Each structure stands twice: as structure tokens, then as C-alpha cells.
C-alpha angles and dihedrals in degrees: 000000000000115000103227131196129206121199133208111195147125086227114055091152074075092077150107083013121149089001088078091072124062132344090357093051106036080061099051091043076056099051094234085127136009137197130213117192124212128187118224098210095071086082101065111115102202129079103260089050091244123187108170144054153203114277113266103246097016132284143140117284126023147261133246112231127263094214094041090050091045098059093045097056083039087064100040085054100060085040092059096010087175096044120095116241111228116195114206111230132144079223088068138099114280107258120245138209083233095059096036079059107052084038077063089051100054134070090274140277138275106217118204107208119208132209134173117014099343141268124316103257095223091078095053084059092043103049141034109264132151109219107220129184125194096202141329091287139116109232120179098247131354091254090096088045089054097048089055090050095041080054095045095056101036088065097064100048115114112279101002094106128049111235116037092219081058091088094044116043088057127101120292091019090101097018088269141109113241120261119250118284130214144163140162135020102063094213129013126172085356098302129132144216106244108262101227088062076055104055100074088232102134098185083050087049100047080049085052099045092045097041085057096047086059091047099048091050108049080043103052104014109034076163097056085037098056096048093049084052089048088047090055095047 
């Protein structure tokens, strides 16, 4: 099964963007995902092709319309009818690892992608959308945020990375941040390898590994930390 991706945007030339290099672009290539772009703007219905409005009440910016956005998810819908459709709002839940991993495991994703002011709320109320934040930043449209989720999701399909361990042993897949890498040279600036990556001693390395995760997270991340402790518990 291929994972698909819809996009909503007002800027389909966007995509798909850096997902055409590496990893990303090697996949598709391979047909092991596919994108499909729609612009939202086709579903205007007046003669200049609006799709936003003045704020409601007044205000700076403007809105994108609520009839103009409905059509066009309308119309993604019946596109990926099983595929869940992400709008891309700083409003929005932070995303997770756990949900970037069962999004992987599903028939693919429809991404809504916000400009100006925002959405209009009431479509939020009249159709089905998940709202989804990358981080607690301001980007100019949602087009950045989808890329990042679109990534995100691509790495863990079947066969798009090397080493199946590769999408496991990584921060946020056990509520930790991963452990510090390293690899030649031995020594540089006068800095060493630690010793114990260097003993050959696999159960002392996997207590190492796991010892630092810990430590990087209550360090860096209390919030990650607490609710890893609170997991466990």
C-alpha cells in the first residue's frame, strides 16, 4: 500500500520541496508514497478567485474563507475518504513521535495549509480536522509545518530507511531523548571517544546509552522527563 498525501495550499509549486532530495525523494521515485497537490483557490466562486476575508469584528490580516475551505476539503475527502485530514495551526495540538508513527502506518494524510490570519473557526466545527502545531512558533503559512510532518512520516515507511532499528533507537521513540552519537576519528581536539563505546562490551554499551538518555532528558527536557516518569508509572 502506497502512503499518499493530499495537500491544501495556495501554493502547490511548495511541494514537493526538499522531499524531492534524499531519503524523501529516493521513496517517492520508488513509488513507496505520492503527493497530490490541490489549490485551494480553485474553489473560489466569485470572479477574482477570493479566499479571504476581513476579520469579523475588525482586526489586522485577514481570514481565509470558511466556504472556500469547505469545498476544498470536500473535495480532498472524497479524493482519500479514509485519510485523515491535519490542519496546520500554531493553535493546534503539539505534534508527537507517537502520532507521527501511527500517521506512517495509515493510508496517508490530507494536510490543510493555513496563510494570513488563520482559518475561519467555523470549519473547524463543520468538518472533521485534526488541529496540529509543530512548535510554539509563528511561520508565515502552514506549507513549512507540512513538510516537517510529510518528513516525519515518510522515514518510517517500510523499506525507506536502511537499518530497521534506524526508526527506533532515535529521540521521542521511548519518551527520551537519544543518547550522544559518535564515530571516527578516535580522537579529535583532544577529545575522545568515550571508552566504554569503545570496549566491545554490548550489555555495558546499551547501560551507557540508556544511562545518558536519562540524563539528556531530565537535563534539557524536565517536561519530556516528567512525563516518561509518569508513563512508567
Amino acid at each position: 500500500m502506497t502512503f499518499a498525501a493530499t495537500i491544501l495550499t495556495l501554493y502547490p509549486e511548495m511541494f514537493p520541496g526538499p522531499l524531492r532530495l534524499s531519503l524523501a525523494g529516493r521513496a517517492l521515485e520508488e513509488q513507496k508514497w505520492s503527493l497530490d497537490t490541490i489549490q485551494i483557490r480553485d474553489f473560489a466562486t466569485d470572479k477574482h478567485s477570493n479566499v479571504d476575508g476581513t476579520p469579523a469584528g475588525g482586526g489586522a490580516g485577514m481570514v481565509l474563507k470558511v466556504d472556500v475551505l469547505a469545498a476544498a476539503v470536500d473535495h480532498a475527502k472524497r479524493v482519500q475518504p479514509k485519510a485523515p485530514i491535519l490542519a496546520m495551526t500554531p493553535r493546534g495540538k503539539p505534534i508527537s513521535q507517537a502520532r507521527i508513527r501511527e500517521l506512517s502506518q495509515g493510508p496517508g494524510v490530507t494536510i490543510l495549509c493555513g496563510r494570513f490570519e488563520g482559518f475561519d473557526e467555523r470549519i473547524f466545527e463543520g468538518r472533521e480536522i485534526e488541529e496540529i502545531s509543530v512548535g510554539d512558533i509563528v511561520l508565515s503559512g502552514g506549507e513549512p509545518a507540512a513538510l516537517m510532518i510529510l518528513d516525519a512520516c515518510i522515514r518510517l515507511l517500510p523499506g525507506v530507511m536502511g537499518a530497521a532499528s534506524s526508526g527506533t533507537e532515535e529521540s521521542f521513540e521511548e519518551g527520551l531523548l537519544e543518547y550522544p552519537q559518535y564515530t571516527r576519528p578516535q580522537e579529535w581536539e583532544g577529545r575522545t571517544i568515550p571508552e566504554v563505546l569503545r570496549s566491545g562490551d554490548h550489555a555495558k554499551i546499551a547501560e551507557w546509552r540508556k544511562s545518558m538518555s536519562e540524563d539528556h532528558t531530565r537535563l534539557r527536557r524536565p517536561d519530556l522527563w516528567d512525563r516518561h516518569n509518569g508513563d512508567r508509572d
